[in-house]
Coordinates of C-alpha atoms in Angstrom, one line a residue:
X1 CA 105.1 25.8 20.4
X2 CA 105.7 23.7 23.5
X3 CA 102.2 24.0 24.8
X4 CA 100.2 23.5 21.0
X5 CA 102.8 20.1 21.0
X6 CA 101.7 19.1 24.2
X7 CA 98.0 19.8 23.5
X8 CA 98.8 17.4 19.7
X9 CA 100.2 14.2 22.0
X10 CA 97.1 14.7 24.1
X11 CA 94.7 14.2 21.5
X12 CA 96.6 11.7 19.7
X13 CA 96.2 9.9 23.5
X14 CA 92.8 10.2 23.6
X15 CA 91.9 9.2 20.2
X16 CA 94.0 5.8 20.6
X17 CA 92.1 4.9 24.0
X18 CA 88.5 6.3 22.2
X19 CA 89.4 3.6 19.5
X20 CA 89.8 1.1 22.1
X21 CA 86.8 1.2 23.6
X22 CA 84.7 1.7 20.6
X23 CA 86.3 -2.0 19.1
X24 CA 84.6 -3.1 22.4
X25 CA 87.9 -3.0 24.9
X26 CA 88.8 -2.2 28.1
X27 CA 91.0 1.2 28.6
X28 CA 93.8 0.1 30.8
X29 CA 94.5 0.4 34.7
X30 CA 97.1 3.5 34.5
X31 CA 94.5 5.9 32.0
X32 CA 93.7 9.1 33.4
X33 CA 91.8 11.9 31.6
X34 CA 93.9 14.6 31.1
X35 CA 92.4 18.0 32.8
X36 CA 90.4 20.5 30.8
X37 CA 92.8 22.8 28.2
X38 CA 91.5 26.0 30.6
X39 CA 93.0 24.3 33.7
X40 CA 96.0 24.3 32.4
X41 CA 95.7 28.4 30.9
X42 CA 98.2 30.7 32.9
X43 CA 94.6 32.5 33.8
X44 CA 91.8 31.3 36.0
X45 CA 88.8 29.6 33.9
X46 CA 86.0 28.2 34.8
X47 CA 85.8 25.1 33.5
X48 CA 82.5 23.1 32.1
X49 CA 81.2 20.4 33.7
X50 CA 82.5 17.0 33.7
X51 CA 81.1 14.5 31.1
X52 CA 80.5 10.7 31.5
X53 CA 80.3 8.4 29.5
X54 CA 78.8 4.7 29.9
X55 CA 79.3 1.7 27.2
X56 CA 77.5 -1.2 27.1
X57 CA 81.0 -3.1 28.1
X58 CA 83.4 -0.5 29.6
X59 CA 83.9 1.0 33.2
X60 CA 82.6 4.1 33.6
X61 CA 85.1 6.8 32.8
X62 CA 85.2 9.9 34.4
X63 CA 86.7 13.4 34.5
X64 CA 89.6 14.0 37.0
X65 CA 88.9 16.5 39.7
X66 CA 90.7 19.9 39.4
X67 CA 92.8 20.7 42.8
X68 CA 91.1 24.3 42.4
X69 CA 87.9 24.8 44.4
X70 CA 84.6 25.1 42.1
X71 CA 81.3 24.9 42.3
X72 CA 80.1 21.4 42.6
X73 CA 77.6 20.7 39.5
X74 CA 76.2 17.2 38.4
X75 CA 77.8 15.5 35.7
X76 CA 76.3 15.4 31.8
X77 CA 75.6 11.6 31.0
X78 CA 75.5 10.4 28.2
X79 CA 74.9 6.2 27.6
X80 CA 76.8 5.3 24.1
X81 CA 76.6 2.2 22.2
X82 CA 79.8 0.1 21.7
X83 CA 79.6 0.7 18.1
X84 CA 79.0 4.6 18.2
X85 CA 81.8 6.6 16.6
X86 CA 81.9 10.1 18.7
X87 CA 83.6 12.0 16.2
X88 CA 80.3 11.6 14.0
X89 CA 77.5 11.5 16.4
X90 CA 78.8 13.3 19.5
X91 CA 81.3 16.3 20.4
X92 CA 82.2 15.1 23.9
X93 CA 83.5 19.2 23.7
X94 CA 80.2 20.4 23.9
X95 CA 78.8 22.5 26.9
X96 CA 75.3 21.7 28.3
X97 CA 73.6 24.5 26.5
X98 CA 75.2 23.4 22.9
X99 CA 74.6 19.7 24.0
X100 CA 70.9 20.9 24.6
X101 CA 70.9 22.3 21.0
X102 CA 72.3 19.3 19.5
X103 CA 69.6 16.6 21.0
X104 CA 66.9 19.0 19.8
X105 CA 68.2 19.2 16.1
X106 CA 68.7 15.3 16.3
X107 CA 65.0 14.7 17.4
X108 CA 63.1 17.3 14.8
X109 CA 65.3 15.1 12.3
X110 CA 64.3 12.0 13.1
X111 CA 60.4 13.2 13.4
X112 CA 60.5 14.5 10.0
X113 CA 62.2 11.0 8.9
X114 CA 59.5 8.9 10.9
X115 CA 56.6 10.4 8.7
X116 CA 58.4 9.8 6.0
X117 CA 58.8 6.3 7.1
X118 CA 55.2 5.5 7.9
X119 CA 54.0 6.7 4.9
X120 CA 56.4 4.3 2.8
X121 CA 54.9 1.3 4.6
X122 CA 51.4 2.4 4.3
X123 CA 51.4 3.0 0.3
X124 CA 53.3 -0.8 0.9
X125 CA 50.5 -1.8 2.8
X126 CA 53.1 -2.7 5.5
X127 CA 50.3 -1.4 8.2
X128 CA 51.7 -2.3 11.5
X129 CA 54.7 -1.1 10.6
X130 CA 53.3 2.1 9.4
X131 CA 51.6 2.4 12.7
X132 CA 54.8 1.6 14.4
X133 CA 57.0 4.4 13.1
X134 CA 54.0 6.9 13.3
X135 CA 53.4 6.1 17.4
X136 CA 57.9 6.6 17.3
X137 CA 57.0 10.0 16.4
X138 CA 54.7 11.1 18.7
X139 CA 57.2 9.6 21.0
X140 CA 59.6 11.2 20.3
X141 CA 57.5 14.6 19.9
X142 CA 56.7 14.3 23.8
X143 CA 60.5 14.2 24.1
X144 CA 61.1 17.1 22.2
X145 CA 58.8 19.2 24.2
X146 CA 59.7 18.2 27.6
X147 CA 63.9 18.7 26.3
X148 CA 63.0 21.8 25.5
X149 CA 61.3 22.7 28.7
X150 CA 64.7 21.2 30.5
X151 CA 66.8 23.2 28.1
X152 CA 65.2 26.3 29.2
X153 CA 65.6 26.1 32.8
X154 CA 68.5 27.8 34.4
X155 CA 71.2 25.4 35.6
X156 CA 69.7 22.7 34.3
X157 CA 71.7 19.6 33.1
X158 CA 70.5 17.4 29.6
X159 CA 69.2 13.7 30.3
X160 CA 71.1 10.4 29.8
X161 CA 70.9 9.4 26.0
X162 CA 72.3 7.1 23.9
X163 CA 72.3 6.3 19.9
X164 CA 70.8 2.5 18.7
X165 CA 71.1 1.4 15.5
X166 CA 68.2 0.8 13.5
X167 CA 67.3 -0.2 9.9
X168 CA 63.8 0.7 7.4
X169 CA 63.5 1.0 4.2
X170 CA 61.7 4.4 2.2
X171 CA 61.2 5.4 -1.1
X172 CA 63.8 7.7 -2.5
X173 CA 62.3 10.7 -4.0
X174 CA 63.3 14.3 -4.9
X175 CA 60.5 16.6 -4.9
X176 CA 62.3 19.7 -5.9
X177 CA 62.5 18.4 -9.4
X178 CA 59.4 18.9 -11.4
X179 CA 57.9 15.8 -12.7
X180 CA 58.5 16.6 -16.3
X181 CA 62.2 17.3 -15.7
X182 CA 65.9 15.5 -15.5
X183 CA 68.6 17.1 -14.0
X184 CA 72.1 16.7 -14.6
X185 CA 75.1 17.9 -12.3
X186 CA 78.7 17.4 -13.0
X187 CA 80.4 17.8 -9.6
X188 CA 84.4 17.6 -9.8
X189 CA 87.6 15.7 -11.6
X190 CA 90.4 14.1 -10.6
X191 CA 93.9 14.0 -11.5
X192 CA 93.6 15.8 -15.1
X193 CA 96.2 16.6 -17.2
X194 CA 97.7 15.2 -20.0
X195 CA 101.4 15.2 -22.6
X196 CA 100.5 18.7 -23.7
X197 CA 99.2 20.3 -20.6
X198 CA 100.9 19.9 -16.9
X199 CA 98.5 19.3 -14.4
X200 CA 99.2 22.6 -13.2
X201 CA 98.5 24.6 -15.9
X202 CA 95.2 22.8 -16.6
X203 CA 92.1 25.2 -17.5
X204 CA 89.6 23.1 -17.8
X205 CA 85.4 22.7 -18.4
X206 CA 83.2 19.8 -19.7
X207 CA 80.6 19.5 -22.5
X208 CA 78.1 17.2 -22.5
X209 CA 75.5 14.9 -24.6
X210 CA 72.5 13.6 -23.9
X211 CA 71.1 12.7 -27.0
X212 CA 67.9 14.4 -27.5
X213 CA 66.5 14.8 -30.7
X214 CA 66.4 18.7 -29.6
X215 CA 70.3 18.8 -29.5
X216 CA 70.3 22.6 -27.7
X217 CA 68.6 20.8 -24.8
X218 CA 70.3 18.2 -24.2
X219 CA 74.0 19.9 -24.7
X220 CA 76.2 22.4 -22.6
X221 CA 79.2 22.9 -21.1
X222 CA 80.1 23.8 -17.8
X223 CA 82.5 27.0 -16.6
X224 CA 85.5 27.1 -16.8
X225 CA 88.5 26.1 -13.9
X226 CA 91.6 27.9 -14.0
X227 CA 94.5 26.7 -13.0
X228 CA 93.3 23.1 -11.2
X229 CA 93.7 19.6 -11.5
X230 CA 90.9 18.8 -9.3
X231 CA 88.2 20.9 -10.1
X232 CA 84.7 21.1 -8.8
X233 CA 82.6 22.7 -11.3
X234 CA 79.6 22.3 -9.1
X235 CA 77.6 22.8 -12.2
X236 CA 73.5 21.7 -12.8
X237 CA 71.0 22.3 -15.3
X238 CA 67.4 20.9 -15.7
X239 CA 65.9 19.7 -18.7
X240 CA 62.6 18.7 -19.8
X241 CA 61.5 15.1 -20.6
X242 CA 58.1 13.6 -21.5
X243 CA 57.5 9.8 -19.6
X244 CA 56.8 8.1 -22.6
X245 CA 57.3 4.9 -23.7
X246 CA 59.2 6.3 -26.2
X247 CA 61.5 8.2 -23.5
X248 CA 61.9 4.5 -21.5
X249 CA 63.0 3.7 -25.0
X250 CA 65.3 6.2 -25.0
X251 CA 67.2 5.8 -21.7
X252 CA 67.1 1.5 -22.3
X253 CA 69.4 2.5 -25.2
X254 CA 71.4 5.6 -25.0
X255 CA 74.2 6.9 -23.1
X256 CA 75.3 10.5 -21.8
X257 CA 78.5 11.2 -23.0
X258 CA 81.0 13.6 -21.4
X259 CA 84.4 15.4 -22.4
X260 CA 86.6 17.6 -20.7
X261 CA 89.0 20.3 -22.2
X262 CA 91.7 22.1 -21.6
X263 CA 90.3 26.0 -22.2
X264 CA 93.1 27.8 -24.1
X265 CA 91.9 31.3 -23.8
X266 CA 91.2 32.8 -27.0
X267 CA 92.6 30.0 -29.4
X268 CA 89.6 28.2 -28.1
X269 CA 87.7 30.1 -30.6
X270 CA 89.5 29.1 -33.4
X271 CA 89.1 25.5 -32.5
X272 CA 92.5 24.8 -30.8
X273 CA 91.2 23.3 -27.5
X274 CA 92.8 20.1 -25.9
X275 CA 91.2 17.1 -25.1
X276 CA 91.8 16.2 -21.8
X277 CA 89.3 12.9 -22.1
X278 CA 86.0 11.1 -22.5
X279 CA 83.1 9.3 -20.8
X280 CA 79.8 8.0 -20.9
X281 CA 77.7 6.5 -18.2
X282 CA 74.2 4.1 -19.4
X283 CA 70.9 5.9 -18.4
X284 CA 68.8 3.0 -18.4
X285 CA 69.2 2.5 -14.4
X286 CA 66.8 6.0 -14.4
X287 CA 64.2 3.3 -15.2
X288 CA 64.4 1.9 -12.1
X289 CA 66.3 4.3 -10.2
X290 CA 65.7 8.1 -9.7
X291 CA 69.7 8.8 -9.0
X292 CA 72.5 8.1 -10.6
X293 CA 76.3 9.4 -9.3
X294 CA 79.4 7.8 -10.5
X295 CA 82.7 8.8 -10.7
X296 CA 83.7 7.5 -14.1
X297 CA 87.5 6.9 -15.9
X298 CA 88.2 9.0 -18.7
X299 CA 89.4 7.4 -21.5
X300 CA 91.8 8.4 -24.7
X301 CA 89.8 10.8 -26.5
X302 CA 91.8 9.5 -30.1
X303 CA 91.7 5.6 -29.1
X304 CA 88.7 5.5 -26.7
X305 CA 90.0 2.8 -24.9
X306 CA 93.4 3.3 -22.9
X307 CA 92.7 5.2 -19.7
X308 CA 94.1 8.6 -19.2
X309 CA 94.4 8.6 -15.2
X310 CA 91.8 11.5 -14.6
X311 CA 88.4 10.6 -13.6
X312 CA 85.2 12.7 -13.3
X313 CA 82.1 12.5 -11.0
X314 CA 78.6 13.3 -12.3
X315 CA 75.3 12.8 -11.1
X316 CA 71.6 12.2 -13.1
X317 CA 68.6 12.6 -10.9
X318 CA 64.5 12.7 -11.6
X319 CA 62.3 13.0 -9.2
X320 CA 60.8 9.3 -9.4
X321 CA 61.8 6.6 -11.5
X322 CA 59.9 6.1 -14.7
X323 CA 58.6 2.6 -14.1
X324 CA 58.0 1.4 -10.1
X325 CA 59.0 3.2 -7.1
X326 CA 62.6 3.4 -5.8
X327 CA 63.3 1.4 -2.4
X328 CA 66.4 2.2 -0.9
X329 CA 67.3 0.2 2.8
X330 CA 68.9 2.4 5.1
X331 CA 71.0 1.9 8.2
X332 CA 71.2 5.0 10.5
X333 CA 71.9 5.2 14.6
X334 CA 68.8 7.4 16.1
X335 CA 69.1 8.8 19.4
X336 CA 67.1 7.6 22.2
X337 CA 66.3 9.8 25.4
X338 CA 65.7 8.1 28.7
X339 CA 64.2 10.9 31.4
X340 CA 63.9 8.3 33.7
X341 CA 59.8 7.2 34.1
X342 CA 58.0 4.9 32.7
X343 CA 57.4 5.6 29.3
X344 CA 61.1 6.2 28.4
X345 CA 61.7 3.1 30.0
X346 CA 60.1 1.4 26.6
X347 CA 61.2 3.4 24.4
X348 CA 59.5 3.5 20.5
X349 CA 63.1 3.9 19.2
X350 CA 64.8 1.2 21.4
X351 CA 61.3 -1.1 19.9
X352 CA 62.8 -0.1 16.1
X353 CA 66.2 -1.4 16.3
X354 CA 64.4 -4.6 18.3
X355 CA 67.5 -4.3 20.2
X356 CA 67.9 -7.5 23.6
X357 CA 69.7 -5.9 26.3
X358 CA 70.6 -2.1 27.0
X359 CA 72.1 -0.6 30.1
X360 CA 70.6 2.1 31.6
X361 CA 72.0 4.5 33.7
X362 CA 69.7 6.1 36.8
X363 CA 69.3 10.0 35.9
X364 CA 70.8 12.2 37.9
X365 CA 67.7 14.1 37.5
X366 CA 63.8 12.9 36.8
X367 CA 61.7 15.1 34.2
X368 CA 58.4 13.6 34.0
X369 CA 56.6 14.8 31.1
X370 CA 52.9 15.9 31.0
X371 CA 51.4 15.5 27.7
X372 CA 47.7 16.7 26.9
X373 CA 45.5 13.9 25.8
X374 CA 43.4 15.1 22.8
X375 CA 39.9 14.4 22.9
X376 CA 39.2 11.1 21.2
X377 CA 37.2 12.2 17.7
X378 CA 34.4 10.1 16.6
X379 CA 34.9 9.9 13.0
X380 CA 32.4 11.4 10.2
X381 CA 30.6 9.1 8.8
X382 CA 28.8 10.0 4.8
X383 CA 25.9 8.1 4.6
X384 CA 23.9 8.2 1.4
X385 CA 20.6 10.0 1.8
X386 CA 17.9 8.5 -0.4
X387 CA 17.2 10.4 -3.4
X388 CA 13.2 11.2 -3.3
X389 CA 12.0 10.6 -6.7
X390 CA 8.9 12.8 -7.9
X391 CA 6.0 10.3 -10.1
X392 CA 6.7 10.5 -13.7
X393 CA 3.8 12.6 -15.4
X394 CA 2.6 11.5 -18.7
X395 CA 2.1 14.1 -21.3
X396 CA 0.8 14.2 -24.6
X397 CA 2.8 14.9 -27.1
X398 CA 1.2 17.3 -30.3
X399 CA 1.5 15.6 -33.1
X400 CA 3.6 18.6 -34.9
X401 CA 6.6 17.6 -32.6
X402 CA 9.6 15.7 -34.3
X403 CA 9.4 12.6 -32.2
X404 CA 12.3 10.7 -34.3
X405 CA 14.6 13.8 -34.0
X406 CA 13.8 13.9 -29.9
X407 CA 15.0 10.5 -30.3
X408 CA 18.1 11.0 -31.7
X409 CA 19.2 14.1 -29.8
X410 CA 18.4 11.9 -26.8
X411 CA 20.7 9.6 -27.6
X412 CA 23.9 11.8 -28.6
X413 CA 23.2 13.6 -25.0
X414 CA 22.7 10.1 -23.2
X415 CA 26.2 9.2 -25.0
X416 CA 28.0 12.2 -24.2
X417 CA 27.1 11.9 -20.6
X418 CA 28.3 8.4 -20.5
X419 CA 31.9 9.3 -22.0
X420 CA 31.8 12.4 -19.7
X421 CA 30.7 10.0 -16.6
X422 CA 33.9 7.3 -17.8
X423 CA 35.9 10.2 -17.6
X424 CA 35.4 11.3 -14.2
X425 CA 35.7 7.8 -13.4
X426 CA 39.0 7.5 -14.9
X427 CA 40.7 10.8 -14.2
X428 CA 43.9 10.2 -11.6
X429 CA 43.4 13.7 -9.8
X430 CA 39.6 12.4 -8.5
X431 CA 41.2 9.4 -6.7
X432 CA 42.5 9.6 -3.5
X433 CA 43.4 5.6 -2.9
X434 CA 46.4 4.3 -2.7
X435 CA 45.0 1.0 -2.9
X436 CA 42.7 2.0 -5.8
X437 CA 46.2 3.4 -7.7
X438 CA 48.0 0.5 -7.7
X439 CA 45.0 -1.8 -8.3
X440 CA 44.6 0.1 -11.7
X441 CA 47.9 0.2 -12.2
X442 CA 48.4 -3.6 -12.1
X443 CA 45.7 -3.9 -13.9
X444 CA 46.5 -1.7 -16.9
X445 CA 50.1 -3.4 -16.6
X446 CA 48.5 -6.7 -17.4
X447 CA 46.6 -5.7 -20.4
X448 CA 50.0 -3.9 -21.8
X449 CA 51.9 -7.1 -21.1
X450 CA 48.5 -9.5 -22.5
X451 CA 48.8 -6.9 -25.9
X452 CA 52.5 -7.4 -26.2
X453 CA 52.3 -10.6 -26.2
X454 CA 49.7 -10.5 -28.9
X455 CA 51.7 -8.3 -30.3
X456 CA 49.4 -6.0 -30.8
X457 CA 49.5 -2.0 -30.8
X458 CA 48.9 -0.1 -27.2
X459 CA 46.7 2.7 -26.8
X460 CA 48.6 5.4 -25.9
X461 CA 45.4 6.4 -24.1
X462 CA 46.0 3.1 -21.8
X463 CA 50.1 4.2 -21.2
X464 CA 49.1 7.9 -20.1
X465 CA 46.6 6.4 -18.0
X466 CA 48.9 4.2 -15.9
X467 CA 51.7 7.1 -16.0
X468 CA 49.1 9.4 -14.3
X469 CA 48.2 6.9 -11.9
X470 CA 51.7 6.3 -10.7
X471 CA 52.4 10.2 -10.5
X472 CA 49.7 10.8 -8.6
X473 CA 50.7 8.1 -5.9
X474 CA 53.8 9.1 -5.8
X475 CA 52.4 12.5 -5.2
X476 CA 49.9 11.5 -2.3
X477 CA 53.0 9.7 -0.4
X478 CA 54.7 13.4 -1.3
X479 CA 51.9 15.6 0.5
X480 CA 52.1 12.9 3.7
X481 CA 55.9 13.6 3.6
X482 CA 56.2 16.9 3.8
X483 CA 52.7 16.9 6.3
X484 CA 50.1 18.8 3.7
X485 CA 48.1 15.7 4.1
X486 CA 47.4 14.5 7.5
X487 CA 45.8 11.1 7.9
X488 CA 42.3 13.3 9.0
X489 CA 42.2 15.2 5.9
X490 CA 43.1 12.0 4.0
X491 CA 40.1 9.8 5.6
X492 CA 37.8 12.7 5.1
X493 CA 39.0 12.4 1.3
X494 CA 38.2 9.2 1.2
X495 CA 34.9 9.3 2.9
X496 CA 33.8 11.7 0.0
X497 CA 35.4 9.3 -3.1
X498 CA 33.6 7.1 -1.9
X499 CA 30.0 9.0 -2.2
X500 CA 31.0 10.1 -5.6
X501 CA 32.3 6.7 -6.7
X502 CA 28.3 5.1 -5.8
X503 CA 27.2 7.8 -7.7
X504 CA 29.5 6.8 -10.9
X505 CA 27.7 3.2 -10.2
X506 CA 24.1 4.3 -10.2
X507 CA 24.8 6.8 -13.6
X508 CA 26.4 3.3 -15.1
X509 CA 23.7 1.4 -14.0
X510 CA 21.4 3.7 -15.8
X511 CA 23.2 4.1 -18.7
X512 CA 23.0 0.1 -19.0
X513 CA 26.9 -0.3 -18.8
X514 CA 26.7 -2.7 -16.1
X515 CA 30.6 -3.6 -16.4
X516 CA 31.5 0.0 -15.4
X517 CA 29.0 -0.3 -12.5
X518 CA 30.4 -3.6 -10.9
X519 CA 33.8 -2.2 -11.1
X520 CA 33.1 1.2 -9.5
X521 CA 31.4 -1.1 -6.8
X522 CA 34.5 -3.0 -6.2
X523 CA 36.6 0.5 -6.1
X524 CA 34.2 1.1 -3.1
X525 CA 34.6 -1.7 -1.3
X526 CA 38.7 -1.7 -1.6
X527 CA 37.7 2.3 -0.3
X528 CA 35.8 1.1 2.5
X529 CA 38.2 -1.5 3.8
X530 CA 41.2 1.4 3.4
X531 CA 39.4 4.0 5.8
X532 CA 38.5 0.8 8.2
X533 CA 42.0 0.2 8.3
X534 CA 43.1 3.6 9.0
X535 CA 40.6 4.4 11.9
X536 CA 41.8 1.5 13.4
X537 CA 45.0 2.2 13.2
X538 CA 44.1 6.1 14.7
X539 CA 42.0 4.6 17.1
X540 CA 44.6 2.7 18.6
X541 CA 46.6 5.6 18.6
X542 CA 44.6 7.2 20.9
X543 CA 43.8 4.5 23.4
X544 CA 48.0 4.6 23.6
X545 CA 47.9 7.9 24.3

């Protein structure tokens, strides 16, 4: 007991003089760090090696020497931020192989999140600062390779690093909900109970409303909780939805309401079950939103009004809101790796957070990475070949033929090409823009505004057509996400839209609907400046490289 009290005033020590120099102070003149828990053991232990750590406006702070003889290793360093909070980003515990395993987790993180990133800012049109997160990540993809090679060599010790704050924005999505679905979770409670029931003997499960018109799908209940004032039911279920205007309808006036019961075994059957409470939370923030998690009071179930004291936490989540996108701004500390040379010296993270001034230790060891240029790709180029058009022969036609009935046939087969032609045109899945999406989109959003001003009925062809478009968006900045669409591929795509969109102008022009021809020309010309834009942008890449 004597040694697990000693080992408690210790830490209590330690975590007083971490606060210190987190808030930016000075430790004072008679600190010492106390030896290793192993030195102390009644048994011989090797123990790890030391750990330094540098702030931005402390003295370097360094491990005590043990009296024993060891073998002499360099110290782990690790530059930290004044604002860093160790027990979240770091384990200053950790051995160099664990350390190792730690940076390398951190960096395939924060890869994943920088293509994420980029392709926010790109559907925003935000292109430099698309190109800025995308050259962070091959950055920081060099430095995952060559920590890996370090982190494989015997005896080897892990670079200085450090975490910067930096902020960006992204659209909040959640692809493992199907388009047509809502899901619904109700997490945990607090504090139930009520005059009937003790708080200890509470048994309890929720029911819930949602209001469909198909009342078996938008109802359930949860399990039930023996035995526990604080529950976590952890329960979810996933319902299907239509993105209508009549659903927007819906969630601009309804609420999901919410109950919770005392279970009371097999007199629940017969209706004897004990209100424990009520709530209801609005669902018109899922038109703008894709999440929704409160904790919410419940209320009197008999008066409605007088709280009760319990309180229960549920969540509502689709996987894009149903009109816009969802931007959330995010502030997160990265980590930033500096093996010494000259590229680390400049680091793509340290140019996120746009940080002034940054100490930087010498490594006590210099990896200099050698990364493979790739061989700079000329991009393909579709041209249109010239169609070779054969003289028109004249024949005579016998008189027995039915000229007038040619004519007509000719006519329902030129206008059932056209309408097929439109709808080629129009179809969501045959474009691969993002500009050309949210053009249509603001332009369809126009004529619905323009017609309800007039106050005149909209086509429900026009509203499925501007719900497509925004899926599919959504669903191109998806594929970039999770890296089934790389910006090659996506080039290439748009190279062949644009051949098959001056094809839709030519069949236009030759059907004499000359409105439909000007605007498939414009669609290729907002194509064409897109894939300039993005070759650029690649090109640049590789001249960086």
């Amino acid at each position: 007991m004597s040694r697990a009290k000693e080992m408690v005033a210790t830490f209590k020590s330690l975590q007083e003089n971490l606060e210190i120099v987190n808030l930016g102070g000075t430790l004072p003149s008679s600190f010492k760090m106390p030896p290793h828990p192993s030195e102390i053991a009644s048994f011989p232990s090797p123990s790890p090696s030391p750990l330094t750590i540098t702030s931005a406006s402390t003295a370097s702070l360094k491990t005590k020497p043990s009296s024993q003889k060891q073998p002499s290793k360099k110290p782990i360093t690790a530059i930290i931020p004044e604002s860093l909070d160790l027990s979240e980003d770091l384990d200053i515990s950790l051995v160099p192989k664990d350390l190792f395993t730690h940076l390398e987790t951190r960096l395939s993180e924060q890869i994943s999140l920088c293509t994420s990133i980029a392709a926010h800012y790109y559907k925003k049109g935000k292109k430099e600062k698309a190109l800025e997160y995308h050259k962070s990540k091959k950055s920081m993809a060099a430095d995952l390779e060559v920590l890996r090679s370090l982190g494989a060599t015997p005896g080897a010790t892990p670079p200085p690093f450090r975490y910067v704050s930096i902020q960006y924005e992204i659209e909040q999505a959640f692809p493992e909900i199907a388009v047509n679905e809502i899901e619904l979770s109700v997490l945990r409670a607090f504090d139930l109970g009520s005059r009937e029931v003790q708080a200890s003997e509470v048994d309890s499960y929720v029911s819930f409303d949602m209001g469909f018109e198909n009342a078996a799908e938008g109802k359930g209940d949860t399990g039930v909780i023996k035995k526990n004032p604080n529950p976590e039911y952890k329960f979810s279920k996933k319902m299907r939805i239509e993105r209508t205007r009549a659903f927007e309808r819906y969630l601009s006036r309804k609420k999901c309401s919410f109950e919770v019961f005392h279970h009371r075994g097999i007199f629940a059957l017969l209706g004897a079950k004990t209100s424990l409470g009520k709530a209801s939370i609005d669902l018109k923030t899922l038109l703008t939103k894709c999440e929704i998690q409160q904790v919410i009071e419940l209320m009197d179930p008999v008066s409605g009004r007088k709280p009760t004291g319990g309180k229960l936490e549920v969540q509502l989540r689709l996987r894009t809101p149903l009109q816009g996108s969802d931007v959330v701004t995010k502030s997160e500390r990265w980590l930033e790796i500096d093996f010494g040379d000259a590229r680390s010296s400049s680091s793509s993270v340290a140019t996120l957070a746009k940080s002034e001034t940054k100490e930087v230790l010498s490594p006590s060891r210099v990896v200099t990475p050698v990364k493979e240029i790739p061989a700079k790709q000329t991009p393909t180029i579709v041209k249109d070949t010239p169609v070779k058009q054969s003289p028109l022969e004249v024949k005579e036609i016998p008189l027995k033929t039915p000229v007038k009935e040619k004519i007509i046939n000719t006519e329902e087969n030129e206008n059932a090409e056209i309408e097929a032609e439109i709808a080629k045109y129009y179809d969501a899945g045959n474009i691969i823009s993002n500009v050309v999406l949210e053009t249509e989109v603001q332009q369809i959003a126009a004529q619905i505004n323009s017609l309800e001003s007039a106050k005149t009925d909209i086509p429900s062809e026009l509203v499925d057509r501007k719900t497509a478009y925004e899926e599919r968006a959504n669903l191109l900045v998806l594929m970039v996400q999770l890296g089934r669409l790389s910006m090659e591929e996506f080039v290439s795509n748009l190279d062949k839209s644009i051949a098959a969109t001056k094809q839709h102008a030519v069949s236009f022009k030759r059907f004499g609907r000359m409105d439909m021809a000007k605007a498939a020309l414009v669609r290729v010309k907002q194509m064409e400046k897109e894939v300039d834009e993005v070759r650029k942008m690649m090109e640049e890449e590789e001249e960086e490289d």
